[in-house]
Coordinates of C-alpha atoms and ligand atoms in Angstrom, one line a residue:
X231 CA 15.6 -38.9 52.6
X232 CA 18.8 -40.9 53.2
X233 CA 22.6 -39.2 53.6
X234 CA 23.2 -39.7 49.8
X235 CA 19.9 -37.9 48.8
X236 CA 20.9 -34.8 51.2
X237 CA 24.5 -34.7 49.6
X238 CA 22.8 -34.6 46.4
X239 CA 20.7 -32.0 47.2
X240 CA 22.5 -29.8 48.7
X241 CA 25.4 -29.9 45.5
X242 CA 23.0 -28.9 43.2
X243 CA 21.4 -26.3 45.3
X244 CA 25.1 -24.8 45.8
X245 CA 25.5 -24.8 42.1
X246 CA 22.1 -23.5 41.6
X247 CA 23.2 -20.3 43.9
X248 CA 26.1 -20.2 42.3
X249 CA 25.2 -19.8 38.7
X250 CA 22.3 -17.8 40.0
X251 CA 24.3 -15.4 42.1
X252 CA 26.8 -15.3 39.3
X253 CA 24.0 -14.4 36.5
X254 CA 23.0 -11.5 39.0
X255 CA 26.6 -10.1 39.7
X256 CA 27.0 -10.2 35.7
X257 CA 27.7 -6.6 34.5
X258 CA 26.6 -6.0 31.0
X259 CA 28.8 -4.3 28.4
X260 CA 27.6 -0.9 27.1
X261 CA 28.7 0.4 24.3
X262 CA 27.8 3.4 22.3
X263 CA 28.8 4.4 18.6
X264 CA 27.3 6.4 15.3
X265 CA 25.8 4.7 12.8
X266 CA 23.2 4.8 10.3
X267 CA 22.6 8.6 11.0
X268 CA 22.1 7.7 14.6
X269 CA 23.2 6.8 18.3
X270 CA 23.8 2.9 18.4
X271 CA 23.7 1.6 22.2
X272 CA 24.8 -1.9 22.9
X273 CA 24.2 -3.3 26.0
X274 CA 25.6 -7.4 25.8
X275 CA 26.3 -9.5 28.6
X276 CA 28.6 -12.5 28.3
X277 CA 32.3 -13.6 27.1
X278 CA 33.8 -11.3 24.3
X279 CA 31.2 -8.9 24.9
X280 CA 33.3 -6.1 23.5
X281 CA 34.5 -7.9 20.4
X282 CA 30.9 -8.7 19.3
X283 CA 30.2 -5.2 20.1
X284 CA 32.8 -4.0 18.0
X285 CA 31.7 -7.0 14.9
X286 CA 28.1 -5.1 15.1
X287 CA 29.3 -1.6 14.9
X288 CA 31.5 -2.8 12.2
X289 CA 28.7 -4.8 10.1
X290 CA 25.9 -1.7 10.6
X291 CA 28.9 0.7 9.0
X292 CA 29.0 -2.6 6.2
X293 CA 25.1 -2.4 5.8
X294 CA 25.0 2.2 5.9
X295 CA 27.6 2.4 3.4
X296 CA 25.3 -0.2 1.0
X297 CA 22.2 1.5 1.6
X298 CA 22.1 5.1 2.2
X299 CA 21.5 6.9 -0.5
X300 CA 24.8 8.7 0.3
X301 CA 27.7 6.8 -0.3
X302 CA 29.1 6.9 -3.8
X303 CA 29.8 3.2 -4.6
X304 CA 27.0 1.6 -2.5
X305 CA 23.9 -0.3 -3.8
X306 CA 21.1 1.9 -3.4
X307 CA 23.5 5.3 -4.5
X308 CA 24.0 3.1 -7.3
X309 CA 20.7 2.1 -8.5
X310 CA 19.4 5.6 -8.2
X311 CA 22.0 6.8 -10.5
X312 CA 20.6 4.3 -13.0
X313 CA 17.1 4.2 -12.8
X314 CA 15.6 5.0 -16.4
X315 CA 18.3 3.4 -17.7
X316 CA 19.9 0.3 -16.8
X317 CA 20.1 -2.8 -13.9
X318 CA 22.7 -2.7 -11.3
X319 CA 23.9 -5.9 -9.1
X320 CA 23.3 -5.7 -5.7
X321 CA 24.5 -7.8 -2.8
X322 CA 22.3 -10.1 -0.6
X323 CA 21.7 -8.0 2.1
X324 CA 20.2 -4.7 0.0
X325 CA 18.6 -7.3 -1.9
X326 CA 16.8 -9.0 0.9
X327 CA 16.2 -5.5 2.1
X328 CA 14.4 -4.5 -0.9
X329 CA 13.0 -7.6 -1.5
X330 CA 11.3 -7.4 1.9
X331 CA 10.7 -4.0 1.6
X332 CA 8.5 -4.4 -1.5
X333 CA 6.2 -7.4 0.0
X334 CA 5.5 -4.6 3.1
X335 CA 4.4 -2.5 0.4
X336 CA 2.2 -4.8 -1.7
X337 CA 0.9 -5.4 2.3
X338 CA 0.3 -2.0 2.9
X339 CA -1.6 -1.0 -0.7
X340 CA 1.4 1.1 -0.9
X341 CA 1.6 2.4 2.4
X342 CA 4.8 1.9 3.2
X343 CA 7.1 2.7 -0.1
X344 CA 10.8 2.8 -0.5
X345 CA 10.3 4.7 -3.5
X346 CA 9.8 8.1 -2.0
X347 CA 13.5 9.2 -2.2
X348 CA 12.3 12.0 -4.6
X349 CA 9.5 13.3 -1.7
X350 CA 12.9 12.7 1.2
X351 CA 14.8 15.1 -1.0
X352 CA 12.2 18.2 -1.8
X353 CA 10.9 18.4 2.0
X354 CA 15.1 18.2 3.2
X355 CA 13.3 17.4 6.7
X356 CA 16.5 16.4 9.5
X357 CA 18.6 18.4 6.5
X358 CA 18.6 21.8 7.9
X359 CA 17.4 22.8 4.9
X360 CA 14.1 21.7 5.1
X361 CA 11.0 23.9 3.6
X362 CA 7.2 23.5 2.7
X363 CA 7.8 22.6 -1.3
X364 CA 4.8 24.2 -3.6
X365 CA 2.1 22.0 -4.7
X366 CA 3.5 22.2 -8.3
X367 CA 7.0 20.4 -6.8
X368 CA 5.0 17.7 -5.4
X369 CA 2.8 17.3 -8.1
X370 CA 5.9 17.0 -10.3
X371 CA 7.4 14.6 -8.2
X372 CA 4.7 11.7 -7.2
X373 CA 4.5 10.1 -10.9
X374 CA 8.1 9.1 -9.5
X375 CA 6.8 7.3 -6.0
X376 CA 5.6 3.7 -7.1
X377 CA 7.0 0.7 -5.7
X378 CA 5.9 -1.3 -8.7
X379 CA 8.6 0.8 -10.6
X380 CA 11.2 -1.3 -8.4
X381 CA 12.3 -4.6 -11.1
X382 CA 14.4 -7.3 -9.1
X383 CA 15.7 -10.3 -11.3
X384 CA 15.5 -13.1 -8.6
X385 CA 18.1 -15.0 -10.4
X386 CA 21.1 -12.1 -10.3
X387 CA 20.4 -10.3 -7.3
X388 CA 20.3 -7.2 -9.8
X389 CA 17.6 -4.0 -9.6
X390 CA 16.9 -1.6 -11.6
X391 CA 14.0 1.2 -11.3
X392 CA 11.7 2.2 -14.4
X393 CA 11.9 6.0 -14.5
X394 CA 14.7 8.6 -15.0
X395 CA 14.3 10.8 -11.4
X396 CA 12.9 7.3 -9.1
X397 CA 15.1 6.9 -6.1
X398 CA 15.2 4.3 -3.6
X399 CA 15.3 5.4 0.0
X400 CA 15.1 2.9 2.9
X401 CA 15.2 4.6 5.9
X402 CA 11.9 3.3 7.0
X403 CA 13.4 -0.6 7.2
X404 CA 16.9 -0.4 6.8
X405 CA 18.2 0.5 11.0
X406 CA 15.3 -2.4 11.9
X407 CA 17.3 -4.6 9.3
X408 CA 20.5 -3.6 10.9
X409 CA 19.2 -5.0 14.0
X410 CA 18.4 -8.2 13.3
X411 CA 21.3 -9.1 11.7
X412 CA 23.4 -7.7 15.2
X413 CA 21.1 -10.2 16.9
X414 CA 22.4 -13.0 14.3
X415 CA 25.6 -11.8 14.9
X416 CA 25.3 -12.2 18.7
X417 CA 23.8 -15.8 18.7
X418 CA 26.3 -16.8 16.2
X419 CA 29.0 -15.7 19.0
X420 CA 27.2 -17.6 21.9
X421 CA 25.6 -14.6 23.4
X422 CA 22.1 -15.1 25.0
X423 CA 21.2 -11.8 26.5
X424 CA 21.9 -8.5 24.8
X425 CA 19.8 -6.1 23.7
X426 CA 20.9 -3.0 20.9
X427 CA 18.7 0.4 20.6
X428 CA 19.4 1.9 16.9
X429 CA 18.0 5.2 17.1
X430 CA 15.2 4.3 18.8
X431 CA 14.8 0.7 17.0
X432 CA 15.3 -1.4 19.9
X433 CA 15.7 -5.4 19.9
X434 CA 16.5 -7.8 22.5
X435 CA 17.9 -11.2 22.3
X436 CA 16.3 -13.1 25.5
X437 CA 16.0 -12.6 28.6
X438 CA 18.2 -10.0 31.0
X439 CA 20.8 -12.2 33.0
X440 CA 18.3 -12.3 36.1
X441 CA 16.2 -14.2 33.8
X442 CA 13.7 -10.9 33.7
X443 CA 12.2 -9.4 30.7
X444 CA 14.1 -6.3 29.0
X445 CA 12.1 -3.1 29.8
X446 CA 11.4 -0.8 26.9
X447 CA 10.5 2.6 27.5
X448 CA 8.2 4.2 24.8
X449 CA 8.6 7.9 24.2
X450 CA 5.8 10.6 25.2
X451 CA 5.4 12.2 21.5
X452 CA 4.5 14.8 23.3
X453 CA 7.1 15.7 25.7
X454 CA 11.0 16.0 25.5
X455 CA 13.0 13.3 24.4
X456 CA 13.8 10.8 27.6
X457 CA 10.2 11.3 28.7
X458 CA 8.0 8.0 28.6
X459 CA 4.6 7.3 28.5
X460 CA 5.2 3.7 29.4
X461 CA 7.2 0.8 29.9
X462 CA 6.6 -2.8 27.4
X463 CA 8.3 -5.7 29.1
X464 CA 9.9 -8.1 26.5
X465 CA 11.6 -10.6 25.5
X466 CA 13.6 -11.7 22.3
X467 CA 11.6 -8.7 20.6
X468 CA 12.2 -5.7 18.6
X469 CA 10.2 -2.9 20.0
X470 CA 10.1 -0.1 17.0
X471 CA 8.7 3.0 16.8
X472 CA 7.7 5.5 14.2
X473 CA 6.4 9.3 15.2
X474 CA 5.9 12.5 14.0
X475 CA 8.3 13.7 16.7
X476 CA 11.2 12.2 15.4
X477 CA 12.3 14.5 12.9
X478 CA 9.9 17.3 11.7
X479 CA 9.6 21.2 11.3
X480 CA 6.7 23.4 12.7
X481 CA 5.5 26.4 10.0
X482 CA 2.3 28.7 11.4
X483 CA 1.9 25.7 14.2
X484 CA 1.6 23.2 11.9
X485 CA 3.9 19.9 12.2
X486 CA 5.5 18.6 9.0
X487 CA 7.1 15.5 10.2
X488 CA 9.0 12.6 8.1
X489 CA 7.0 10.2 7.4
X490 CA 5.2 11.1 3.9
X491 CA 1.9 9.5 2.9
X492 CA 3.2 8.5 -0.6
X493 CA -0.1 9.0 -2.2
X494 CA -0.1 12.9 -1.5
X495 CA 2.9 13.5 -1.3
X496 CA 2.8 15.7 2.4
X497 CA 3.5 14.2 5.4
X498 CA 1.1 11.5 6.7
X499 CA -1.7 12.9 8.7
X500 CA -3.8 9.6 9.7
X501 CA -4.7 10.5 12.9
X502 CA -1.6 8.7 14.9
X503 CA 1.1 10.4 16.3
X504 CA 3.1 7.5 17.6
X505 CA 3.0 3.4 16.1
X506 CA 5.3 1.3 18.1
X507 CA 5.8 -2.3 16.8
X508 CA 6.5 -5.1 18.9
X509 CA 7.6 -8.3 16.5
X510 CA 10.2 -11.3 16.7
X511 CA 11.6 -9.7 13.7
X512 CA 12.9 -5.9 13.7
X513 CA 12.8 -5.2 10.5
X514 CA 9.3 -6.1 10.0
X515 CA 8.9 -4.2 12.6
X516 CA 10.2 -1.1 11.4
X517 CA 8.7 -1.4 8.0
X518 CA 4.9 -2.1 9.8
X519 CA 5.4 0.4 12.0
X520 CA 5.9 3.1 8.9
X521 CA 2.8 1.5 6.9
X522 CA 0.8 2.1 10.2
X523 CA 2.0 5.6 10.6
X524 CA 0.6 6.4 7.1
X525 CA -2.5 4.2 7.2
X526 CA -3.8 5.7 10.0
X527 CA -5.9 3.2 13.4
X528 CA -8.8 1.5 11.3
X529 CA -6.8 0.4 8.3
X530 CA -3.5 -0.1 10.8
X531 CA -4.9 -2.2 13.2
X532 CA -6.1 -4.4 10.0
X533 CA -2.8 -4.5 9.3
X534 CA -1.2 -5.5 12.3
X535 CA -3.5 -8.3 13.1
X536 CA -2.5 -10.0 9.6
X537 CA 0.6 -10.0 10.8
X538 CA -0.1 -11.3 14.4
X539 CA 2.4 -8.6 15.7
X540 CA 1.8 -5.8 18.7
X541 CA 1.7 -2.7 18.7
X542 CA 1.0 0.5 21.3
X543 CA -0.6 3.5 19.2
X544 CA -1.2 6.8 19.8
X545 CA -3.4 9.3 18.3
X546 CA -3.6 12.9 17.7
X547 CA -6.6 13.4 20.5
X548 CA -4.2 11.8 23.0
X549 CA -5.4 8.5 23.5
X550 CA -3.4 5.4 23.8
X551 CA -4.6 2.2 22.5
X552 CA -2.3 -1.3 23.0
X553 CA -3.2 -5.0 21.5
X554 CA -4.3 -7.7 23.6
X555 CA -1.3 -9.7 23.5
X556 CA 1.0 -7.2 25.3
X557 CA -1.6 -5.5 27.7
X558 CA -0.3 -8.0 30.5
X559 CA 2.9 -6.8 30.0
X560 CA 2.7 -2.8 29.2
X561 CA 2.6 -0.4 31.8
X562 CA 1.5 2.8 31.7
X563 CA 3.0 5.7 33.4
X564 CA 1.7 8.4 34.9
X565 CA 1.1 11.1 32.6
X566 CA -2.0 12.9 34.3
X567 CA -4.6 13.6 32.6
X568 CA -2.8 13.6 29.2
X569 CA -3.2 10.5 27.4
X570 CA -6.0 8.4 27.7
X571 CA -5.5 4.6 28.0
X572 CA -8.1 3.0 26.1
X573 CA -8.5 -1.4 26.2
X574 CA -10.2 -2.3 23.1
X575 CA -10.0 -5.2 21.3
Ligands
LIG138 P1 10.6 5.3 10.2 O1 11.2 6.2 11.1 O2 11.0 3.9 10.3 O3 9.1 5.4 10.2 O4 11.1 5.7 8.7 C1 10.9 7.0 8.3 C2 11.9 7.2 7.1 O5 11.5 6.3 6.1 C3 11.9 8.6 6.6 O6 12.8 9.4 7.2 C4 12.1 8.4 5.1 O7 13.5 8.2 4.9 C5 11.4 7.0 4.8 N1 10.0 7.1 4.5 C6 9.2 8.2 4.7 N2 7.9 7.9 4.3 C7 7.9 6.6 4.0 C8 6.9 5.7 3.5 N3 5.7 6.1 3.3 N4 7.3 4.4 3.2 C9 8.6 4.0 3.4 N5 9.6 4.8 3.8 C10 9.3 6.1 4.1
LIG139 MG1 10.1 2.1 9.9

């Protein structure tokens, strides 16, 4: 190697440590805030890390008022106020949303349905006011719980729903939604590595500064919140998870959870407890995850190999079953004798 070579080599080797030992120093910007009924936690690393922060809280407030069912004014609070009668307009982000939401349903053989605002609203379950309707109540309300009922005119971003009583209700899609379009929002601002946990819908945008995968813990259903069964290393993925520990009410010992299997009109019993998703996109994510929950291991695991996603499910006897593709890269913690780990294809 002659003098010139050396130089060379040793100038990029000090930039190399520099940028390296830079990238390691980098201290990320947390940031929490309220949103969407939940605990938003940003964690971004870069320049402007707190105004994109602030851009995403402000955008997921944009996208809550729009969907919720609560907010006079907003798409969805809209449409329900005129379904029987007439079409409303809706702007391209609720559409997409339901537009979305409606191919996961055709998917899913009905599955997963935004249509079962009527079933949110009897049960009350997160309310307070939540209660065991009678079988009459339910009976009464599932003629109301059909996604085919949903009408979108492609050409005027306007919905309507078919029956007097139907009511939209995306909370099964709508915070994974929310957290793709914060990731959009980051790239767009030249961020590479961040990673935002809405309520337990988590998504990353590449890799940590280090250059090392983000590290997801996934809840123990069965154990206080902050407890993890395991760890799924990622990157650039949503990791989403729907459980029956989320948000539920015991009566006599018996769970009655939030996720309602829209055929019967009670909260899905399928055999799984916990479905965590692991896709590029969050809000498929969240809206698989949900059809899973209700479809139960057989018919699930149909469903997530049509859609080439990953997953990590649990089941009611305690066993914990993860896809191929992320076995490398899921680790289990120890839980005793608790769960069982199970590899099956
Ligand atoms: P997730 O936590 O994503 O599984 O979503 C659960 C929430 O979605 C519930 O709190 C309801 O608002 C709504 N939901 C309940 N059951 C269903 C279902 N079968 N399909 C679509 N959304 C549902
Ligand atoms: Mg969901």
């Amino acid at each position: 190697m002659n003098k010139s070579m050396v130089i060379t080599l040793c100038f990029f080797l000090l930039i190399a440590g520099l940028t390296l030992g830079y990238q390691l120093r980098q201290r990320p910007y947390e940031i929490e805030s309220f949103g969407m009924g939940t605990i938003i936690s940003q964690t971004i690393f870069g320049s402007h890390s707190a105004t994109v922060g602030a851009q995403v809280i402000q955008q997921i407030k944009y996208l809550e008022n729009m969907m919720t069912i609560n907010a006079p004014g907003g798409d969805i609070n809209c449409l329900n106020g005129q379904a029987g009668r007439r079409s409303v307009s809706l702007h391209s982000e609720s559409y997409a949303v339901i537009r979305s939401a409606l191919r996961f349903s055709r998917m899913s053989g009905g599955a997963f349905d935004i249509t079962v605002g009527p079933l949110v609203r009897l049960w009350g379950i997160g309310t307070g006011k939540a209660k065991i309707p009678s079988d009459e109540a339910i009976k009464k309300v599932l003629p109301l719980i059909d996604y085919k009922d949903v009408c979108l005119d492609t050409r005027q971003y306007r919905a309507s729903l078919k029956k007097s009583g139907q009511m939209i209700d995306l909370g099964g899609i709508a915070k994974g939604y929310a957290g793709d379009v914060a990731i959009k929002t980051y790239k767009r601002n030249g961020i590479h590595s961040a990673c935002v946990n809405i309520g337990g819908n988590v998504v990353t945008l590449g890799n940590r500064p280090d250059g090392g995968p983000w590290r997801i813990g996934i809840q123990d259903p069965r154990a206080d919140n902050g407890k993890i069964v395991g760890v799924v290393k990622v990157s650039g993925q949503a990791v989403v998870t729907s459980g029956d520990y989320q948000r539920y009410f015991i009566v006599n010992g018996k769970r009655y959870h939030h996720i309602f299997n829209p055929r019967t009109g009670y909260p899905a019993n399928s055999g799984l407890i916990s479905v965590t998703i692991i896709a590029h996109s969050s809000a498929e994510a969240d809206a698989l995850a949900t059809a899973v929950f209700v479809l139960g291991y057989d018919n699930g695991m149909h469903l997530i190999k049509r859609y080439g996603v990953n997953a990590i499910l649990i089941t009611a006897d305690m066993k914990i079953y993860v896809t191929p593709g992320i076995r490398g890269s899921f680790h289990l913690e120890d839980t005793g004798e608790k769960y069982q780990y199970v590899k099956k294809s």
